CSV table of C-alpha atoms in Angstrom, one decimal:
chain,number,residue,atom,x,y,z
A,1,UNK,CA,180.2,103.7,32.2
A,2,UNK,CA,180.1,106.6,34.5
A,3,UNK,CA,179.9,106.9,38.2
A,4,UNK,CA,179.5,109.3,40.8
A,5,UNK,CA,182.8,110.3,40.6
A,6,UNK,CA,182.4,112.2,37.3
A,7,UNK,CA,179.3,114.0,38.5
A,8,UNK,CA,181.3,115.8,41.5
A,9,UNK,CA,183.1,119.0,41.4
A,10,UNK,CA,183.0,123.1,41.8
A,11,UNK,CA,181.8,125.4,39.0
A,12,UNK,CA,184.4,128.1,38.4
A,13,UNK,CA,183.2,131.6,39.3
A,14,UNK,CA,186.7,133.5,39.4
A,15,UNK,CA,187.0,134.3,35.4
A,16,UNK,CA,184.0,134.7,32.3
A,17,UNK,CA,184.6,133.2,28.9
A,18,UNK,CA,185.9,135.3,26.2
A,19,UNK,CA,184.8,133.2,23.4
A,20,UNK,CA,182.2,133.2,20.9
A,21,UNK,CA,179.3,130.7,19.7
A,22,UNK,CA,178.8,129.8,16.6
A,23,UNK,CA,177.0,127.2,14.7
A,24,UNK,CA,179.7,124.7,12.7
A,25,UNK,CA,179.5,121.5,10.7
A,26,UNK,CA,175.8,121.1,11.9
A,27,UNK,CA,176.6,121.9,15.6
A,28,UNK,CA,176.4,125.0,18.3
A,29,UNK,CA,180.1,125.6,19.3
A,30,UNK,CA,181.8,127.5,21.5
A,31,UNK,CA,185.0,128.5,19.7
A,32,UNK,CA,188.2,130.3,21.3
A,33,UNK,CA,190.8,131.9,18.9
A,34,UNK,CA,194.4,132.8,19.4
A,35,UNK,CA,194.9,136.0,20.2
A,36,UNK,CA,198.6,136.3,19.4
A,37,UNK,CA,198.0,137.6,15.8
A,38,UNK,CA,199.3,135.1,14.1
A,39,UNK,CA,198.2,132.0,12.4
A,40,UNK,CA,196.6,129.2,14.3
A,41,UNK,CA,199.2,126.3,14.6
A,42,UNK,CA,196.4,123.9,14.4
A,43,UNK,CA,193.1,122.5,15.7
A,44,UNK,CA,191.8,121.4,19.3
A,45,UNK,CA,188.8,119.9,19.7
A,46,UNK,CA,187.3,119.3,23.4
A,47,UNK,CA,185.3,116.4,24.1
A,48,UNK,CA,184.5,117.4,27.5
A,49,UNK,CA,183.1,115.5,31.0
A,50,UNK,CA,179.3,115.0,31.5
A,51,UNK,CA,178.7,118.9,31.8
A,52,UNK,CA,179.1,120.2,28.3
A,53,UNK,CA,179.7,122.2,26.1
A,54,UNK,CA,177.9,125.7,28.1
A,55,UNK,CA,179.5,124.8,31.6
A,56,UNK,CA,182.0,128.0,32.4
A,57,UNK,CA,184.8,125.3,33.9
A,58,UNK,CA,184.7,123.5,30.1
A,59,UNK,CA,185.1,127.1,28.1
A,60,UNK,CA,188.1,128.5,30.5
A,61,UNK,CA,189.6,125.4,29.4
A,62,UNK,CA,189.2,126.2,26.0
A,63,UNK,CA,190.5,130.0,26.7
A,64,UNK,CA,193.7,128.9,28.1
A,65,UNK,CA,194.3,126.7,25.5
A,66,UNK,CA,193.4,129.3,22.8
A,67,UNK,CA,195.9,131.9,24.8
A,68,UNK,CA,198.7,129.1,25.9
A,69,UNK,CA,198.7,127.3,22.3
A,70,UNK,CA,198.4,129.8,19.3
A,71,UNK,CA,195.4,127.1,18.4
A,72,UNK,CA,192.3,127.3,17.3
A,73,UNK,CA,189.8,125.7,19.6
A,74,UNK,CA,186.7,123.8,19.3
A,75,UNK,CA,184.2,123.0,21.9
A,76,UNK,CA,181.0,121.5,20.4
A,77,UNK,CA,177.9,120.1,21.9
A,78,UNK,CA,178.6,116.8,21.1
A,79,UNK,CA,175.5,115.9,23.4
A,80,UNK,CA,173.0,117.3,20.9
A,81,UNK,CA,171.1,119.0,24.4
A,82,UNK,CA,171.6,116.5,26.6
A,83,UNK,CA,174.6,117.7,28.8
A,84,UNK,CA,174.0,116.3,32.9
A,85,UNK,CA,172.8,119.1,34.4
A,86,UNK,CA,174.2,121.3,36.8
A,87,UNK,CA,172.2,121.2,39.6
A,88,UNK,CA,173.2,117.9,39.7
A,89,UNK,CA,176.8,119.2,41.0
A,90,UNK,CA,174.8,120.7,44.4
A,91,UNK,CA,173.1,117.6,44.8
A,92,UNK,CA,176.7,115.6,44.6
A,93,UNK,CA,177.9,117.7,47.3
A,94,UNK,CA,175.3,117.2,49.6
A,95,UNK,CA,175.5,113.4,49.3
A,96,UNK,CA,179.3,113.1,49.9
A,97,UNK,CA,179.8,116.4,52.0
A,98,UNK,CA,177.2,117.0,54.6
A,99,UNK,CA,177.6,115.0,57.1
A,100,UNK,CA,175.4,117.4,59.7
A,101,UNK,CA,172.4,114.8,61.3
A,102,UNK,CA,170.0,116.6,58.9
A,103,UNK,CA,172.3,115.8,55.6
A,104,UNK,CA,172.6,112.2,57.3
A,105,UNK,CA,168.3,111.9,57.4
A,106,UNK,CA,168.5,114.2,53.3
A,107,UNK,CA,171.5,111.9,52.0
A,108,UNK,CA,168.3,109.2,50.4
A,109,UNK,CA,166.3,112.2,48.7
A,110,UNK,CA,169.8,113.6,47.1
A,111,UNK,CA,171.0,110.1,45.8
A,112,UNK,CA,167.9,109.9,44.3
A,113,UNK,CA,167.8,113.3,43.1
A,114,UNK,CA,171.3,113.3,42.1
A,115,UNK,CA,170.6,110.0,40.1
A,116,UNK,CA,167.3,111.5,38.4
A,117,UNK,CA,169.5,114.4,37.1
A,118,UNK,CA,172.7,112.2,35.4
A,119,UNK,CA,170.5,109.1,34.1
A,120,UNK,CA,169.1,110.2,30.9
A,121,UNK,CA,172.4,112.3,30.2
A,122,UNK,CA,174.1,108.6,30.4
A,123,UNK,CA,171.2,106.8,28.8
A,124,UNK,CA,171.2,109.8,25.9
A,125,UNK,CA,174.9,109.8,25.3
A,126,UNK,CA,175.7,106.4,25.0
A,127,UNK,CA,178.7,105.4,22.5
A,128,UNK,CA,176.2,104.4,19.4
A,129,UNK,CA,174.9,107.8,19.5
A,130,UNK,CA,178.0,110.3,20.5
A,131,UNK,CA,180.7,108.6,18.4
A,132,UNK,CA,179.5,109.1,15.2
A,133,UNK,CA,178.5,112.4,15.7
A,134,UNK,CA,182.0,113.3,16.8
A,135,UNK,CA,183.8,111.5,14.2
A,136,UNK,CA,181.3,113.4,11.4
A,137,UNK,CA,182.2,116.8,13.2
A,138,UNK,CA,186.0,115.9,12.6
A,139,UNK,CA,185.6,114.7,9.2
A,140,UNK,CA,184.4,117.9,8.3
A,141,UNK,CA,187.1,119.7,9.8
A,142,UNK,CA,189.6,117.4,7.7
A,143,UNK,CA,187.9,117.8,4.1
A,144,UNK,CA,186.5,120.8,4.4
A,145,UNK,CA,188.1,124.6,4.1
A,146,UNK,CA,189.4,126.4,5.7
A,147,UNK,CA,190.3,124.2,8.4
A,148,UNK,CA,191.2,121.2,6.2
A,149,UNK,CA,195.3,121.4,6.1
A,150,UNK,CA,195.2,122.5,9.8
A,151,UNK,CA,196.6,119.6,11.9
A,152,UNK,CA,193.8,118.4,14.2
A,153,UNK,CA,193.7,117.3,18.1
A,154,UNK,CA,191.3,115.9,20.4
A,155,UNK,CA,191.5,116.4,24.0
A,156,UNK,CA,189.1,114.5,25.9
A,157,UNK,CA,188.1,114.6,30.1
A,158,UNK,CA,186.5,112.1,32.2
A,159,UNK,CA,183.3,111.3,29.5
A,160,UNK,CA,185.1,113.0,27.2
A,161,UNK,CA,188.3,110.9,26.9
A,162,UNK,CA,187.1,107.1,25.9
A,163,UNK,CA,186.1,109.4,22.6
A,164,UNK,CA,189.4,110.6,22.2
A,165,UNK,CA,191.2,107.6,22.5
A,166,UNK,CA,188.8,105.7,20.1
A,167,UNK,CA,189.9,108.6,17.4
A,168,UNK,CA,193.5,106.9,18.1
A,169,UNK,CA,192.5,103.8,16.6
A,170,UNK,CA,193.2,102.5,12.9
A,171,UNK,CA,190.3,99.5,13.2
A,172,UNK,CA,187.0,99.0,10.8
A,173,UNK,CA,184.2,101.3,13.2
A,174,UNK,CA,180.8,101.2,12.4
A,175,UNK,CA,181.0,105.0,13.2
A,176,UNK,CA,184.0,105.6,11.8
A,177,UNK,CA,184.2,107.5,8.0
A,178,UNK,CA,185.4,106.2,5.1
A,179,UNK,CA,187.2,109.1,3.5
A,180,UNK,CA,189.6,109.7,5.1
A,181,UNK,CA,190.1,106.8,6.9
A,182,UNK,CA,190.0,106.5,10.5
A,183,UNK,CA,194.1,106.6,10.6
A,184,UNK,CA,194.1,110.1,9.6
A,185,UNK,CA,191.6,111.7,10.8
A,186,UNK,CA,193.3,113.5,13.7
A,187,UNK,CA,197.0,113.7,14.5
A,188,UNK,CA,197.3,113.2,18.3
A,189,UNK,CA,195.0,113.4,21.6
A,190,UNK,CA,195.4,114.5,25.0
A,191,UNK,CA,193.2,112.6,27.9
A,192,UNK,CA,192.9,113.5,31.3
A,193,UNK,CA,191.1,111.6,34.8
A,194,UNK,CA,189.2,108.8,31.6
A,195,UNK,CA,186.4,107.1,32.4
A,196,UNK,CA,184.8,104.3,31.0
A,197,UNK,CA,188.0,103.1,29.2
A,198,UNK,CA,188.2,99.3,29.2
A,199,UNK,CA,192.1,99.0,29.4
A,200,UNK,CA,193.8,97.0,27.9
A,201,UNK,CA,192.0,96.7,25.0
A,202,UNK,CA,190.8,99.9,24.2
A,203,UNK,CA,194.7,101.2,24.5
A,204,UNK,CA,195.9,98.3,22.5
A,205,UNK,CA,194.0,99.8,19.3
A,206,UNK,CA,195.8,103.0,19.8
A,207,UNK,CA,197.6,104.0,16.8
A,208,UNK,CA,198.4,107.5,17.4
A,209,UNK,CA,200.5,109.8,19.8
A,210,UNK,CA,198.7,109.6,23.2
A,211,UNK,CA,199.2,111.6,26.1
A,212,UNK,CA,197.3,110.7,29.9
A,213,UNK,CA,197.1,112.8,32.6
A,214,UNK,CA,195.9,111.5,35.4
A,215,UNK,CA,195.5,111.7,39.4
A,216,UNK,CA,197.0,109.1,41.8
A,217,UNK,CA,193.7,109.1,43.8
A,218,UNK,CA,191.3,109.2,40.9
A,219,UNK,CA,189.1,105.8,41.7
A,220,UNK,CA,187.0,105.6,38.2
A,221,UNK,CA,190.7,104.6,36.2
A,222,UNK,CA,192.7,103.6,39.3
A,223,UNK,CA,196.5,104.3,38.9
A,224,UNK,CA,197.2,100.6,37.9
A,225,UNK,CA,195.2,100.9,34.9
A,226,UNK,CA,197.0,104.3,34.0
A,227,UNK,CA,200.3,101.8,34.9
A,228,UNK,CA,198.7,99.4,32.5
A,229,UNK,CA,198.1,101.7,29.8
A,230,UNK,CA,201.4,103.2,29.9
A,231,UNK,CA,202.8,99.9,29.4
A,232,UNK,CA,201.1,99.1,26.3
A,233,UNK,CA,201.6,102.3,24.9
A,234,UNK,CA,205.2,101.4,25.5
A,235,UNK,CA,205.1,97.8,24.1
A,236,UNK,CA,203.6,98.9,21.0
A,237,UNK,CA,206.1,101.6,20.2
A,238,UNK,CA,203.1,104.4,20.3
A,239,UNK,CA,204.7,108.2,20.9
A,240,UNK,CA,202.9,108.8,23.9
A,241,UNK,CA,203.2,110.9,27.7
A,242,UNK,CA,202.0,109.3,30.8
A,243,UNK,CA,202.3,112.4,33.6
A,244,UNK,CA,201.0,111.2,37.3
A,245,UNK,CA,199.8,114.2,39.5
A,246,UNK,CA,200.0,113.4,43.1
A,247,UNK,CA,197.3,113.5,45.8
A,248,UNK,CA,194.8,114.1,42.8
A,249,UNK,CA,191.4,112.8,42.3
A,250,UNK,CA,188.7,112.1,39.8
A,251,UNK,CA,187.3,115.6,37.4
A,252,UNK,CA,190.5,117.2,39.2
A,253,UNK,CA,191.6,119.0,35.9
A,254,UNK,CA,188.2,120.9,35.2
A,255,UNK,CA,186.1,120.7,38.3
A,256,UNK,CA,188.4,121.4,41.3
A,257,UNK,CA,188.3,124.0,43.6
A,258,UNK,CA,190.2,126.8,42.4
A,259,UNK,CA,190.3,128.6,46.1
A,260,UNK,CA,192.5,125.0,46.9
A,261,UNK,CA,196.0,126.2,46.1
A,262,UNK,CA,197.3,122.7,45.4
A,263,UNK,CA,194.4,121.8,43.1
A,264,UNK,CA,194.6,124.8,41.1
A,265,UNK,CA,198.5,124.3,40.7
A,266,UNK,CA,198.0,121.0,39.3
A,267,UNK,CA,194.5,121.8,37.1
A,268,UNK,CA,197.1,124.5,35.6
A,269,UNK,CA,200.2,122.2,35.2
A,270,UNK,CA,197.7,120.2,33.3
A,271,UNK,CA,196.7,123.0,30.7
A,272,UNK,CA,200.3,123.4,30.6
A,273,UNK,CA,201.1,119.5,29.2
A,274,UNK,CA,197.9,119.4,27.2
A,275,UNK,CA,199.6,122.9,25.3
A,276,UNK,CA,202.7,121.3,24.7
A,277,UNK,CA,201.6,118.0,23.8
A,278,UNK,CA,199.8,119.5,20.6
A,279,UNK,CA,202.2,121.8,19.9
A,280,UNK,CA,204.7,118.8,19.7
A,281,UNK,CA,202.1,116.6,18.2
A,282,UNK,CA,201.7,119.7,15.1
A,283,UNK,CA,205.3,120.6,14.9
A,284,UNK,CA,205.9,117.1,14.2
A,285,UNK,CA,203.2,115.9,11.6
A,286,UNK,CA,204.9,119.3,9.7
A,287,UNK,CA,208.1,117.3,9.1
């Protein structure tokens, strides 16, 4: 489940969207086009952390990826609403930052406040209810033109990523559609700082190319875990990219400061693998 962790962060104020919304397969999107005149190479999809589909931080992303890639990407509101809102974000930093005598004698009223905001985004967007309205959004994108011969990958962050890696799996889902079959419905995924991931087993059902990004510091999927999952990835002969980015915590590829030098050198290196993943990941199901 989530924790505290993946309600922390800093909204970006240092660059506007330059993307459009639209309404597609049944869902409002944000969509972000290449703008290098050609062709898309293929499909992203973002399942992104607790915030959404509308927070600024989650549509840069989907910008740079757009401008970095030559891909077509997709950032739905797979929360049908219900996004953690982002007042929450102030109330996050009050409990773990102000440690004045007056934030000391506040801290009981934010926690609560804080909790009040992320509950029903947690209670709403449980697994029963957001995986099969993901794996329906994909299916469309699969069968239907004229996105249907257009390779397909999912990057998913903090809430966002125990999604992704489910859409790696090959097994019999309740959620999971028929036609086509679970094993083909996207061609590889990108995770970074995961979050509710039992690991393991959920890495053990991953069937195709994975890459992880995570931060040495990041508490929610501690670094063994990553270790772990890199390990079975390994074992079980999965194409896959494990990258470790030092000194970095949990969110720290979408929410960091971006006035931090350090963090916004890393959030960036981090656009940078996710671009080449799926650009390897697309060149390759082409062969």
């Amino acid at each position: 489940m989530s924790c505290p962790a993946c309600f922390q962060g800093v909204e970006r104020t240092d660059a506007k969207p330059t993307g459009r919304q639209i309404e597609l397969h049944g869902l409002n999107c944000y969509v972000a086009s290449t703008t290098s005149g050609r062709p898309a190479g293929g499909i992203v999809v973002i399942v992104p952390d607790a915030f959404g589909w509308e927070f600024v931080n989650n549509r840069l992303l989907a910008d740079e990826y757009a401008r970095q890639g030559n891909f077509e990407v997709y950032l739905p509101d797979f929360m049908g609403g219900q996004s953690c809102p982002l007042w929450v974000l102030d109330e996050m930093d009050s409990v773990t930052q102000d440690f004045s005598l007056m934030g000391w004698l506040t801290k009981p009223y934010h926690v609560a406040s804080a909790v009040y905001g992320f509950s029903p985004f947690i209670y709403r967007n449980r697994l029963a209810v957001s995986m099969p309205r993901i794996a329906s959004f994909i299916t469309s994108l699969r069968t239907e033109a004229p996105t249907a011969s257009l390779p397909v990958g999912v990057a998913g962050f903090c809430w966002g990523a125990q999604h992704a890696v489910r859409l790696c799996w090959d097994t019999a889902e309740p959620w999971a559609p028929k036609d086509p079959p679970l094993n083909s419905l996207i061609t590889a995924a990108f995770i970074a700082h995961p979050s509710a991931l039992t690991i393991p087993a959920d890495i053990e059902k991953v069937r195709k190319p994975l890459c992880i990004a995570a931060g040495d510091k990041d508490q929610v999927t501690p670094i063994a875990q990553i270790k772990q999952a890199q390990g079975v990835l390994q074992n079980n002969k999965i194409n896959h990219e494990v990258e470790i980015y030092e000194g970095a915590g949990h969110g720290w590829s979408v929410r960091i400061d971006r006035k931090n030098e350090r963090q916004k050198e890393q959030a960036e290196a981090c656009e940078r693998q996710a671009v080449r993943w799926f650009a390897y990941a697309f060149a390759s199901s082409r062969r």
